[in-house]
PDB file of C-alpha atoms in Angstrom:
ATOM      1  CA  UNK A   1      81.241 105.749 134.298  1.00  0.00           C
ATOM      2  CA  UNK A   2      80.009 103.006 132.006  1.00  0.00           C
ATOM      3  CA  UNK A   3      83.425 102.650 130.190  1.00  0.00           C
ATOM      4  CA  UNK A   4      85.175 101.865 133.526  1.00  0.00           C
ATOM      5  CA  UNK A   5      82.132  99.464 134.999  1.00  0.00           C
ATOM      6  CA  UNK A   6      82.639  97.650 131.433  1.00  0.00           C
ATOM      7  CA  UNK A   7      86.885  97.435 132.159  1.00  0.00           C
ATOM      8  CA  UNK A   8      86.136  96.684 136.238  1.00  0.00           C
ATOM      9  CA  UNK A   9      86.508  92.744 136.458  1.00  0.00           C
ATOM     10  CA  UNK A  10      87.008  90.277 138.683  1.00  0.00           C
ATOM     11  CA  UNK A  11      88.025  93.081 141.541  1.00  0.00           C
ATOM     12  CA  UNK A  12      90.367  95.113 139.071  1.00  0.00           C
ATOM     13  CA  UNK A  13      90.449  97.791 136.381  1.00  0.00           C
ATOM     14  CA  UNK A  14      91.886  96.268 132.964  1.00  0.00           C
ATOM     15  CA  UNK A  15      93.597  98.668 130.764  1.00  0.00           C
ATOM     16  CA  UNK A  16      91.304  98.905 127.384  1.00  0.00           C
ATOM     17  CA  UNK A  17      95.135  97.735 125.031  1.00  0.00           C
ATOM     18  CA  UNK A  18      93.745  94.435 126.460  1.00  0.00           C
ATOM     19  CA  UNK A  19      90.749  94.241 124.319  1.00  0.00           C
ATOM     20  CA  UNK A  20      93.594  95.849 120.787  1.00  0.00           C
ATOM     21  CA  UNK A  21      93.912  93.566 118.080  1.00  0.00           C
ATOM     22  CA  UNK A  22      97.613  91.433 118.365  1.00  0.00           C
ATOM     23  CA  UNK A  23     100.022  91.383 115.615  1.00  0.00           C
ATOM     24  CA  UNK A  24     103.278  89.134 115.532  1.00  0.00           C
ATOM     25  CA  UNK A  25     106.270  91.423 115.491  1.00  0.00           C
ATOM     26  CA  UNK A  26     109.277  90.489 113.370  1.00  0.00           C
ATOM     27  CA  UNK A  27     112.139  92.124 112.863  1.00  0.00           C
ATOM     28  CA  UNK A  28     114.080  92.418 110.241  1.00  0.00           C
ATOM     29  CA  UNK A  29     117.942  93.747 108.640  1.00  0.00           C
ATOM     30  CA  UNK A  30     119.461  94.954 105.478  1.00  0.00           C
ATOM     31  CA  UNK A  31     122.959  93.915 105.509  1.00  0.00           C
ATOM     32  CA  UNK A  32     125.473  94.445 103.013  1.00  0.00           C
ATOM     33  CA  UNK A  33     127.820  92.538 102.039  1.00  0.00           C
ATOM     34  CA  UNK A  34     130.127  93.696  99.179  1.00  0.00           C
ATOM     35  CA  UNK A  35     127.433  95.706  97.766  1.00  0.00           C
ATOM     36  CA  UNK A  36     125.104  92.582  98.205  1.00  0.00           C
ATOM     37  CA  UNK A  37     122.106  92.366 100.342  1.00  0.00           C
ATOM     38  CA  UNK A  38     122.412  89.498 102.312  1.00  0.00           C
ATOM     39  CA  UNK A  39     118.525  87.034 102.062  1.00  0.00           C
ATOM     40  CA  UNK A  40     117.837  83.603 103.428  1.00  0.00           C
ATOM     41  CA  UNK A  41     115.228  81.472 102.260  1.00  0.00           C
ATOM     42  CA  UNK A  42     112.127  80.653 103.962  1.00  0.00           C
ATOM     43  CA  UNK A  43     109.637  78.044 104.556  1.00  0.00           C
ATOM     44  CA  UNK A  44     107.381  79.241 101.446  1.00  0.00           C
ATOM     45  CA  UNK A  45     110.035  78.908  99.460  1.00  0.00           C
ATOM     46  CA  UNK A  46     110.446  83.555  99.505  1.00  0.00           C
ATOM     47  CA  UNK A  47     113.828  84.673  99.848  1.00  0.00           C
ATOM     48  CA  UNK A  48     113.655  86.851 103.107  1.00  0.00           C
ATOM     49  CA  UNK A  49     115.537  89.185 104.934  1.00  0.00           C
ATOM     50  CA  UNK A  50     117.160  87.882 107.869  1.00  0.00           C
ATOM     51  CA  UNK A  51     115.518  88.483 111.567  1.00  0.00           C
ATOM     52  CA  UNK A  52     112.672  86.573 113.363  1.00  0.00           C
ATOM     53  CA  UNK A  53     110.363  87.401 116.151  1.00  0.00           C
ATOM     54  CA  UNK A  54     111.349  88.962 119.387  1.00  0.00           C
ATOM     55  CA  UNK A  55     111.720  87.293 122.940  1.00  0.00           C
ATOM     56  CA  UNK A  56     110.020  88.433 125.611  1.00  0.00           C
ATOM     57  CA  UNK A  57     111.055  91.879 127.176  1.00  0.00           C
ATOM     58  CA  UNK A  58     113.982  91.677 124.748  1.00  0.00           C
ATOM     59  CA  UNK A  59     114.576  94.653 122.663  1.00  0.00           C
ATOM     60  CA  UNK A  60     114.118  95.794 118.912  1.00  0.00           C
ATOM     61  CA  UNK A  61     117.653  95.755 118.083  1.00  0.00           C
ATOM     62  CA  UNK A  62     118.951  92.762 120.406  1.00  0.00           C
ATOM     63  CA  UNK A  63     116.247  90.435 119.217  1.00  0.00           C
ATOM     64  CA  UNK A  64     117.723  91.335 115.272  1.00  0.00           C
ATOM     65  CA  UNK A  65     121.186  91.105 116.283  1.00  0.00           C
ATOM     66  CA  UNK A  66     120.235  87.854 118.167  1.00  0.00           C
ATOM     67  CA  UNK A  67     117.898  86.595 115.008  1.00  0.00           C
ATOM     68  CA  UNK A  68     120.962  87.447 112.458  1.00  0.00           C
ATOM     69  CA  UNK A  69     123.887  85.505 114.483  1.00  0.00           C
ATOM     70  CA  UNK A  70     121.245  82.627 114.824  1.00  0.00           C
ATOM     71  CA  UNK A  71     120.718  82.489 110.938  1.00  0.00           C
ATOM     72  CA  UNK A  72     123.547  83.123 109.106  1.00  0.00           C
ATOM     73  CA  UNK A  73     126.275  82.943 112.149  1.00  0.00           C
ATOM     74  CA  UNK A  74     127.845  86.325 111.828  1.00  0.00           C
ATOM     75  CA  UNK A  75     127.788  89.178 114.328  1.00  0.00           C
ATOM     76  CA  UNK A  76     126.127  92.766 113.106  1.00  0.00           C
ATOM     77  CA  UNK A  77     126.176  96.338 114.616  1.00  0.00           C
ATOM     78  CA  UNK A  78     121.922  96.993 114.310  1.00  0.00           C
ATOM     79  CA  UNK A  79     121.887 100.689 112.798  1.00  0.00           C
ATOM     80  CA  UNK A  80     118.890 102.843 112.017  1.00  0.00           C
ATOM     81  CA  UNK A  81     115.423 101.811 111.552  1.00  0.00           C
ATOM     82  CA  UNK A  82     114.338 101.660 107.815  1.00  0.00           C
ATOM     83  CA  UNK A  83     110.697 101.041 108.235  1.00  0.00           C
ATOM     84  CA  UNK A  84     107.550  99.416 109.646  1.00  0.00           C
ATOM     85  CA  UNK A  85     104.792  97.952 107.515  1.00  0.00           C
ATOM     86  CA  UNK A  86     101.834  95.355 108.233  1.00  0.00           C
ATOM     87  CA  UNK A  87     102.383  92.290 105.992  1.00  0.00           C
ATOM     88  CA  UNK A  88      99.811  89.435 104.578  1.00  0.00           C
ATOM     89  CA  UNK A  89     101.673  86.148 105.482  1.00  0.00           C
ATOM     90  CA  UNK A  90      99.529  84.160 103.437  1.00  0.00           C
ATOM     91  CA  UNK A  91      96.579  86.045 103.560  1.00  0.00           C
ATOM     92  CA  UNK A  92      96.014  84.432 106.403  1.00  0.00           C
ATOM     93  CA  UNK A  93      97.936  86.773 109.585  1.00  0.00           C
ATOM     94  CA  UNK A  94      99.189  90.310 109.405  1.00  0.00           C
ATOM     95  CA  UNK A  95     102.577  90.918 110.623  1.00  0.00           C
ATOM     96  CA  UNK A  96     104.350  94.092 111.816  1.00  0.00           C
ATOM     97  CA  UNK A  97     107.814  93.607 110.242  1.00  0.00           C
ATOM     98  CA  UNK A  98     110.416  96.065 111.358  1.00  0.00           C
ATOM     99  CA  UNK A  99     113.575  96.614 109.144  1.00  0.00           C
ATOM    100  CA  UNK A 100     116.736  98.216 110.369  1.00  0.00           C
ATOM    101  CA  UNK A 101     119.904  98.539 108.491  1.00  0.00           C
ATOM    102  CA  UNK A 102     122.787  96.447 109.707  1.00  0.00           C
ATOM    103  CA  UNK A 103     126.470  96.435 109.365  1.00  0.00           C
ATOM    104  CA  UNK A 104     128.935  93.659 109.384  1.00  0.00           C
ATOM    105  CA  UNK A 105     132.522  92.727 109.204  1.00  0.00           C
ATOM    106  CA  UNK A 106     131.866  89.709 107.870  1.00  0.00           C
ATOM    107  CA  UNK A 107     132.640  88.418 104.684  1.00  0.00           C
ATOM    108  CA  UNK A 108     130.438  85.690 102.257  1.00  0.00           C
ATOM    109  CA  UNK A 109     132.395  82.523 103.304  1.00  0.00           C
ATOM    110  CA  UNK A 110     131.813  83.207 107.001  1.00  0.00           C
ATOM    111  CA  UNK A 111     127.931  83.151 106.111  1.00  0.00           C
ATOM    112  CA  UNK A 112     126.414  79.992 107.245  1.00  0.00           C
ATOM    113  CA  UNK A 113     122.826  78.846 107.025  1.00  0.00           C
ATOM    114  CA  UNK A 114     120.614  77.670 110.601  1.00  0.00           C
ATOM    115  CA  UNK A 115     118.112  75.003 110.943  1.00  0.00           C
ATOM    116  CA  UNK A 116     115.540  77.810 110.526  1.00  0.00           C
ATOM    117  CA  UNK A 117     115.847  78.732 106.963  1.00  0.00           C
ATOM    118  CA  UNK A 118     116.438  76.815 103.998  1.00  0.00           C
ATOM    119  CA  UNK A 119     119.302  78.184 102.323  1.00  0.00           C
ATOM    120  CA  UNK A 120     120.819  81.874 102.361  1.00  0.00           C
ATOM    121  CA  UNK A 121     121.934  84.031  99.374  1.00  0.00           C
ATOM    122  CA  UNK A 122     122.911  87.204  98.016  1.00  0.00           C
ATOM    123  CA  UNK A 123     121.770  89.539  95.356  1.00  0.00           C
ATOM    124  CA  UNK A 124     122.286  93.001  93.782  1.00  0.00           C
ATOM    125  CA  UNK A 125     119.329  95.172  94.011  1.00  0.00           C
ATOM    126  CA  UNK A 126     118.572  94.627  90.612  1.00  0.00           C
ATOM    127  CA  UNK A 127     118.905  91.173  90.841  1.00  0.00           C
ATOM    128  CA  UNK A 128     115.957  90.768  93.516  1.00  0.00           C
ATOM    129  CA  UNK A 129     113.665  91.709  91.199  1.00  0.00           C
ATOM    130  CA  UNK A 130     113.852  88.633  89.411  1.00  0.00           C
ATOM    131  CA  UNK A 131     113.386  86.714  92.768  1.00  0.00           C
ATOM    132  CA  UNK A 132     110.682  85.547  95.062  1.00  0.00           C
ATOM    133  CA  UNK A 133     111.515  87.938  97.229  1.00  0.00           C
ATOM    134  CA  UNK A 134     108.507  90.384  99.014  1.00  0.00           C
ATOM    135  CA  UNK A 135     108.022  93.696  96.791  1.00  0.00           C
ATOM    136  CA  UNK A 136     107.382  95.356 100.145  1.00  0.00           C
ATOM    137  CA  UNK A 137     111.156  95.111 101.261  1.00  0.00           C
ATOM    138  CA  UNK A 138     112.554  96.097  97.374  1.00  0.00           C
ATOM    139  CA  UNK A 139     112.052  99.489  98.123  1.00  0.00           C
ATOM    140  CA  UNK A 140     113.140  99.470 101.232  1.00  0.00           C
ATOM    141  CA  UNK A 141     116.840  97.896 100.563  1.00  0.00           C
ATOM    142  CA  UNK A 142     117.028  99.904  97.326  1.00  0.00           C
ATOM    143  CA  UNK A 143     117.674 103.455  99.434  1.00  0.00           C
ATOM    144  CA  UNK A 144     120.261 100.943 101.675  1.00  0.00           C
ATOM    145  CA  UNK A 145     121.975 100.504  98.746  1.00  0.00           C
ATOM    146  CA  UNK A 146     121.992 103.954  96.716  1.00  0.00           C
ATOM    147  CA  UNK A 147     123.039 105.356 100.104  1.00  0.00           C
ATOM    148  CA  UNK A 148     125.990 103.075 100.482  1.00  0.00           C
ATOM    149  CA  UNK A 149     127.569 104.244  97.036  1.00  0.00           C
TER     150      UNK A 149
END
């Protein structure tokens, strides 16, 4: 009784998600290229794998496809979901990233970079590890790639 006199306001019940903590949600894709995991660079100067932050009441999958055409100018097929992990942006906001595998047609010199990143690149997995590149996604785009052989 006390729970739902504390929600009752202004003439209306409030659901209790109201009061949850709020975390951006990104999402992001592995895509392959040649054996090559496609990264753009970001404002902090990280190499970062392409996506962005959904629109409202659009969809997991359409916001990366959206996010990916948007960055880099190519069209993917959004496949399975790889993972979801909370990430420190700075120490300063936690982030639910969400990373799907992607699939393209598209080859390296269709690749073309938006106003939104800085520059894009490519890299072998053993290559990122000598990159600024988030230690949190290594793992992820290291199955992506032992699967693919």
């Amino acid at each position: 009784m006390l729970k739902k006199l504390f929600l009752r306001t202004i003439g209306r019940i409030i659901p209790s998600d109201v009061f949850a903590p709020r975390f951006p949600v990104s999402v992001k894709g592995v895509c392959l290229i040649d054996g090559r995991v496609v990264v753009v660079q970001n404002e902090r100067g990280e190499w970062d794998l392409p996506g962005g932050k959904l629109q409202k009441g659009e969809g997991l999958k359409r916001a990366l496809a959206r996010e990916i055409r948007e960055e880099l100018g190519i069209e993917v097929h959004v496949g399975r979901l790889l993972q979801a992990m909370q990430l420190p942006i700075m120490n300063q906001i936690e982030v639910l990233v969400i990373i799907f595998e992607c699939f393209t047609e598209a080859s390296f010199e269709e690749l073309k970079i938006s106003g939104e990143n800085f520059a894009w690149g490519t890299y072998s997995v053993s290559e990122l590890g000598a990159v600024n590149f988030p230690f949190a996604y290594k793992e992820v785009v290291k199955s992506v790639s032992e699967q693919g052989k």
